[in-house]
Short mmCIF file of C-alpha atoms (C1' of nucleotides) in Angstrom, two decimals:
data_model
loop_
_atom_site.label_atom_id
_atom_site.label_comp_id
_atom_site.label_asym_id
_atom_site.label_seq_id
_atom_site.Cartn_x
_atom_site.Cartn_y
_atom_site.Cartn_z
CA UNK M 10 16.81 -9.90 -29.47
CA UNK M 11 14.97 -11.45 -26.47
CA UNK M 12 12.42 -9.51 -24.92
CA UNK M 13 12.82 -8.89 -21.32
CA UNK M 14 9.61 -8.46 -19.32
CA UNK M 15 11.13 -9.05 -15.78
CA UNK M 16 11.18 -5.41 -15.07
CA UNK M 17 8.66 -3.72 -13.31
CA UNK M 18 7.80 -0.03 -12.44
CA UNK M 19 8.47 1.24 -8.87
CA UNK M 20 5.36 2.65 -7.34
CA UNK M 21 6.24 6.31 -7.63
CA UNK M 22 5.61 5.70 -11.62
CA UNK M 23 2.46 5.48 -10.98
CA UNK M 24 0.84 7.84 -8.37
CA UNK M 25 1.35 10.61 -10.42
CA UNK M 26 -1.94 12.62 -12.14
CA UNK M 27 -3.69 10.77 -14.66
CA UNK M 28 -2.44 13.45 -17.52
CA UNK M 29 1.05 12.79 -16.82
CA UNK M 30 1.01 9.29 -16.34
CA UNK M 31 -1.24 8.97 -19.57
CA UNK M 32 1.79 10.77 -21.42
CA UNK M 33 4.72 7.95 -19.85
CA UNK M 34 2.56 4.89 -20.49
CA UNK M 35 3.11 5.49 -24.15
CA UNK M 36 5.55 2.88 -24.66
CA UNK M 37 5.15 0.70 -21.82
CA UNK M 38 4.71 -3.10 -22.40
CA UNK M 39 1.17 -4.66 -21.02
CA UNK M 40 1.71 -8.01 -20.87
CA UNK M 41 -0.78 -10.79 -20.00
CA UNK M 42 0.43 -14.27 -18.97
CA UNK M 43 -2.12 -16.86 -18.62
CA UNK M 44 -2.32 -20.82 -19.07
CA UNK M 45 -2.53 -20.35 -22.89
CA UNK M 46 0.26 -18.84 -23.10
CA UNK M 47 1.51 -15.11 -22.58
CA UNK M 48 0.59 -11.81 -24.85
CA UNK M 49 1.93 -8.51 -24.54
CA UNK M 50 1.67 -5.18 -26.65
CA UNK M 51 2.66 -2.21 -26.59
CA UNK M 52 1.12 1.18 -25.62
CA UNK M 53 0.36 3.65 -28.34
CA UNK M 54 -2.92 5.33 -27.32
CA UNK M 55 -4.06 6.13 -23.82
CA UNK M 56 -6.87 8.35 -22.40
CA UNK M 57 -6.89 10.30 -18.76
CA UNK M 58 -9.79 10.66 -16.19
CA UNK M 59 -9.16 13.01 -13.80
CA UNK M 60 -11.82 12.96 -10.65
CA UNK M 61 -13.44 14.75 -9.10
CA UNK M 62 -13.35 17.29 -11.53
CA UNK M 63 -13.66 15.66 -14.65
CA UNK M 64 -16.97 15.41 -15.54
CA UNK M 65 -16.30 12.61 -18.03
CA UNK M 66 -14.84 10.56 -15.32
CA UNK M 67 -16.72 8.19 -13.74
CA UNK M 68 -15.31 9.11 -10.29
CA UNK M 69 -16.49 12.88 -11.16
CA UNK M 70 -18.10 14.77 -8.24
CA UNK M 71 -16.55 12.18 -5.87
CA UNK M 72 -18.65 9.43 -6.60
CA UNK M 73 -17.66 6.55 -4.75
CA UNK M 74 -18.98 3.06 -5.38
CA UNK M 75 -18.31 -0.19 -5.76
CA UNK M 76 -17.48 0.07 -9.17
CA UNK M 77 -15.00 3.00 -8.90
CA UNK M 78 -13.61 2.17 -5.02
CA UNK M 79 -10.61 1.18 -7.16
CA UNK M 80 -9.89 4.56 -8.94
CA UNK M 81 -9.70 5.87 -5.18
CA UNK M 82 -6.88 3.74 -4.48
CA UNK M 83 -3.50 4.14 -4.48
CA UNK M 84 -1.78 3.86 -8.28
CA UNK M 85 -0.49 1.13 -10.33
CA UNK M 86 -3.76 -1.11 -9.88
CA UNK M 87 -6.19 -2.06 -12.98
CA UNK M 88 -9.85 -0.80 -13.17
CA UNK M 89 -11.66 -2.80 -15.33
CA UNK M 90 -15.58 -2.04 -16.27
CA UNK M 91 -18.06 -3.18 -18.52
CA UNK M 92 -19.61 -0.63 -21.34
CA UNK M 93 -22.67 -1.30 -23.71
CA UNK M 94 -23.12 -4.51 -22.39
CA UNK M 95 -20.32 -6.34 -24.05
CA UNK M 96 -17.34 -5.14 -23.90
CA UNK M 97 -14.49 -4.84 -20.74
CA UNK M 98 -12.41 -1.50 -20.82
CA UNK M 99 -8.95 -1.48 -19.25
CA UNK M 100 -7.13 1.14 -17.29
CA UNK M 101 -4.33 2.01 -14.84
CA UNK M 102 -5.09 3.80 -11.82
CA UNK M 103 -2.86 7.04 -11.69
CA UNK M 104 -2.32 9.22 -8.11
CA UNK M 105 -2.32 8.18 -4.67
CA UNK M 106 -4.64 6.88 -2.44
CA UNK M 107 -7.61 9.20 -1.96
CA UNK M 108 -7.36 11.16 -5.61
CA UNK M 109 -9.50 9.02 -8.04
CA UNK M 110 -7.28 9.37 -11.08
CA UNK M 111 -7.18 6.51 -14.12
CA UNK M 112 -5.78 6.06 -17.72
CA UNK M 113 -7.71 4.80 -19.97
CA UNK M 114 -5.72 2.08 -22.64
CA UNK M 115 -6.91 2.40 -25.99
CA UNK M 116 -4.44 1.02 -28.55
CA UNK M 117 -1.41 -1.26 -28.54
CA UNK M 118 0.82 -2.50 -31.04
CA UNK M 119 0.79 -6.41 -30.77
CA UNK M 120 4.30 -7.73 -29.55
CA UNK M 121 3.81 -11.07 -27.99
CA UNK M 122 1.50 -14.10 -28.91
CA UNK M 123 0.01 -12.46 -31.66
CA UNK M 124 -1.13 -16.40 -32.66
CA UNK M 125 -3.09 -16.22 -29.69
CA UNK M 126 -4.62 -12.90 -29.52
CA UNK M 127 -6.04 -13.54 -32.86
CA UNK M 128 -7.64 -16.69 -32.01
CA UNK M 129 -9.00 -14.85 -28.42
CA UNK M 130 -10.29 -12.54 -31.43
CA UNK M 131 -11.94 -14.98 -33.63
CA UNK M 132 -9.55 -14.48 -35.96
CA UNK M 133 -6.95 -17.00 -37.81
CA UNK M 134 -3.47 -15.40 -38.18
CA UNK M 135 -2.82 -18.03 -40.13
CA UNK M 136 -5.03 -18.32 -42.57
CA UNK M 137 -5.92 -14.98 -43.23
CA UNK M 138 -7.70 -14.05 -46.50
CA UNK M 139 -7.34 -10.72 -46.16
CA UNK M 140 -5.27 -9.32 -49.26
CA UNK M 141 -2.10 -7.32 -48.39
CA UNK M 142 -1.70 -3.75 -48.97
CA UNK M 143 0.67 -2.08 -50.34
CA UNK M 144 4.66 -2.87 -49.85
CA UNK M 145 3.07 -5.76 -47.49
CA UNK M 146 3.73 -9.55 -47.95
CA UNK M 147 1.60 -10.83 -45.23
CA UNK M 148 -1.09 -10.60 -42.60
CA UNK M 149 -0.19 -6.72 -41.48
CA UNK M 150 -3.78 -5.76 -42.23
CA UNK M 151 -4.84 -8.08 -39.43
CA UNK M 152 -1.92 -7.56 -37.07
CA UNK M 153 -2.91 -4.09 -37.22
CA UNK M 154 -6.41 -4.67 -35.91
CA UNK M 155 -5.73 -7.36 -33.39
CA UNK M 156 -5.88 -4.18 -30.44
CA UNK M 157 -6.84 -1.31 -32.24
CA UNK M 158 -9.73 -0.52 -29.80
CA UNK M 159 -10.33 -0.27 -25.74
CA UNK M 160 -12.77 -3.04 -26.19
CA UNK M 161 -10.17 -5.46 -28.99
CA UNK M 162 -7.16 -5.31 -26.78
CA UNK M 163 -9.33 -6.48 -23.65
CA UNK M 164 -10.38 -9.45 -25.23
CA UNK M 165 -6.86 -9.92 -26.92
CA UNK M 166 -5.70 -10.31 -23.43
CA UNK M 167 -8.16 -11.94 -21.96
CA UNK M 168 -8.56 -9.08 -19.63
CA UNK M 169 -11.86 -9.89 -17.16
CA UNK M 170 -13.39 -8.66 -14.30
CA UNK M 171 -11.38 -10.72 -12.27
CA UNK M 172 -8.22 -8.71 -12.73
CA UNK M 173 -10.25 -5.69 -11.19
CA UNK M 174 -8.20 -4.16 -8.42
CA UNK M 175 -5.02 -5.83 -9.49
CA UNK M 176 -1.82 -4.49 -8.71
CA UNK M 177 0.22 -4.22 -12.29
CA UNK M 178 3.73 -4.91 -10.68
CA UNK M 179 2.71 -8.43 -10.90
CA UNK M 180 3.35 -11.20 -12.73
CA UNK M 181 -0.30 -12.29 -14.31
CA UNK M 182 -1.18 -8.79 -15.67
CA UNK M 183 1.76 -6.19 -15.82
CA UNK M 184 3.43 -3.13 -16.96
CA UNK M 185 6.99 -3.42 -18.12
CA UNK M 186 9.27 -0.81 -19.78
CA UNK M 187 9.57 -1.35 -23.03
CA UNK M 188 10.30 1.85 -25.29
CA UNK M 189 10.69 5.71 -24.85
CA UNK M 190 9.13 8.17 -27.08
CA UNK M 191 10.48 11.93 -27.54
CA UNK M 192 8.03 14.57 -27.52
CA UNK M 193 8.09 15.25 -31.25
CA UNK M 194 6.52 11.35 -31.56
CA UNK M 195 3.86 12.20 -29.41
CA UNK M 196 0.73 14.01 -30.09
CA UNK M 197 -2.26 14.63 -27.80
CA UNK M 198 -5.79 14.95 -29.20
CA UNK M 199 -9.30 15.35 -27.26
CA UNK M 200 -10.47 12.32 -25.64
CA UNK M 201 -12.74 10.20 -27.90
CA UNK M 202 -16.92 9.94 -27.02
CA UNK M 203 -16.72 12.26 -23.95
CA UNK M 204 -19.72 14.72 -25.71
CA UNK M 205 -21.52 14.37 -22.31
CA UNK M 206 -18.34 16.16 -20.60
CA UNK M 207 -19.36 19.72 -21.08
CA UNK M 208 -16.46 21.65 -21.23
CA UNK M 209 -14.34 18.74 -20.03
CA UNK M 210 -14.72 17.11 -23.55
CA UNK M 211 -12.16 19.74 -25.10
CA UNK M 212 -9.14 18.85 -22.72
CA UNK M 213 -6.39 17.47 -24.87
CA UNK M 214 -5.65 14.14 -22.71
CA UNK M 215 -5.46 11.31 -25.52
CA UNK M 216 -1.71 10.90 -26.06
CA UNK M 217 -0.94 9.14 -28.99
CA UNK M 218 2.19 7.63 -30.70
CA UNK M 219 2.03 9.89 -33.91
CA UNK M 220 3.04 7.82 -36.67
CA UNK M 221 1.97 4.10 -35.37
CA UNK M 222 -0.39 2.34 -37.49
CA UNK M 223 -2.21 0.63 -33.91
CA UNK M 224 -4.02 3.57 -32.73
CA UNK M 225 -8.00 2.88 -32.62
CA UNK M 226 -8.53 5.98 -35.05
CA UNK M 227 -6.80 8.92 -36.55
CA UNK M 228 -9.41 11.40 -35.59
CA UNK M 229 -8.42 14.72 -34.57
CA UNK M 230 -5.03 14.07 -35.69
"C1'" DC E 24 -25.96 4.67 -39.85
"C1'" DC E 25 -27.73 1.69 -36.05
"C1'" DA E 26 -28.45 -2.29 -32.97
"C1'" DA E 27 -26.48 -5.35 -29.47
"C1'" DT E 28 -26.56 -6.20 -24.42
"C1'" DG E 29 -26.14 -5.90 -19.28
"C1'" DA E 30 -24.18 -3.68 -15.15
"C1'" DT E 31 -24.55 0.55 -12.91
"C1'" DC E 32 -26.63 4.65 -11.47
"C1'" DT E 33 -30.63 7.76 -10.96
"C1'" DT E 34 -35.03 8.53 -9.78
"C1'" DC E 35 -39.46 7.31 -8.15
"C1'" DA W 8 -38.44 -1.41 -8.67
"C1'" DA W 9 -38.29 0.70 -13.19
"C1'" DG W 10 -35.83 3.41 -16.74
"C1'" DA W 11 -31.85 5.78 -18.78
"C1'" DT W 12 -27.15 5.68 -19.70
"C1'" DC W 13 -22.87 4.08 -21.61
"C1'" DA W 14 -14.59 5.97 -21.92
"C1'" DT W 15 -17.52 0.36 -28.10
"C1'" DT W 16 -17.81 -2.51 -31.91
"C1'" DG W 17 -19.28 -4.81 -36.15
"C1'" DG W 18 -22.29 -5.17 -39.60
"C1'" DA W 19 -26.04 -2.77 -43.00
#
DNA sequence: CCAATGATCTTC
DNA sequence: AAGATCATTGGA
């Protein structure tokens, strides 16, 4: 079966809150085309940021800058940051224009050019030494890790600072539709390394595809 | 468990 | 202009 990644999202899918768009990304395709060659995955872990509430949101209190002007925006664009130094963090704006809403991406399951996001990686799909588990015959172990992580998938992509502000109806960086989940795959979980948030930290707005073996971590599950 | 590593934000 | 912080990751 050929994949189809001509479809896009209208607009309306996007400028939604944060916490419900967080919830229909699960299962969306992210795909990345680039002169290499193109990658997708899809999405099995997201995160949302709800400003100007939120106090783990970096738009929280209303803070406008040039790093957030994005997340002020109107949906469907990327906001991409650095964190620690090192690593570039992903996520779809959410809401319309004047509500600084996002969703942060923190797992996919590799779908396209996995030959390629491995060697983005530093990795060797190929010639992986890595011995398989159980009931596995090849390099799952590695598949599995190729964009486990906010910071992995980023550089499995090849997701930079220039696609900051881009709108994801595109056709360099994109959201496609993919595959639906029912409720009963779903689970939702505290967001992960919010501590700072106060009371914020306890909202439940990870959304996670129960059973898939992508997600960054099984905690709170 | 802890260090890496640099842009951003706060405070002086 | 200096100092703290950080939606992470990989390696002891």
């Amino acid at each position: 079966m050929q994949i189809e990644i001509e479809k896009r999202f209208p607009l309306e899918f996007f400028t939604v809150d944060a916490v419900t768009l967080a919830r229909r990304l699960l299962g969306a395709l992210l795909v990345r085309r680039s002169a290499e060659g193109i990658t997708a995955g899809m999405i099995v872990e997201t995160e949302a940021y709800r400003g100007p509430d939120d106090r783990a949101a970096h738009s929280c209190s209303g803070r406008r800058t040039s790093r957030t002007e994005v997340m002020f925006g109107p949906g469907g664009r990327a906001y991409v940051y650095l964190i620690y130094g090192m690593y570039l963090l992903f996520n779809v704006v959410a809401a319309k224009e004047g509500q600084p809403e996002a969703v942060l991406i923190r797992a996919l399951e590799p779908v396209l050019g996995l030959e390629l996001m491995a060697g983005r990686r530093g990795l060797e799909l190929t010639t992986d030494q890595n011995p398989p588990g159980d009931g596995e015959r090849g390099p799952e172990r590695l598949i599995r890790s190729l964009c486990n992580g906010p910071g992995r998938l980023t550089r499995a992509l090849d997701i930079t600072r220039q696609h900051y502000g881009i709108d994801l109806r595109g056709d360099e960086l994109f959201l496609v539709p993919y595959k639906e989940f029912p409720e009963a795959a779903v689970a939702t979980t505290p967001r992960i390394n919010v501590d700072y948030a106060g009371e914020w930290k306890h909202m439940p707005w990870r959304f996670v595809v129960r059973d898939s073996p992508f997600l960054s971590t099984r905690r709170h599950l």
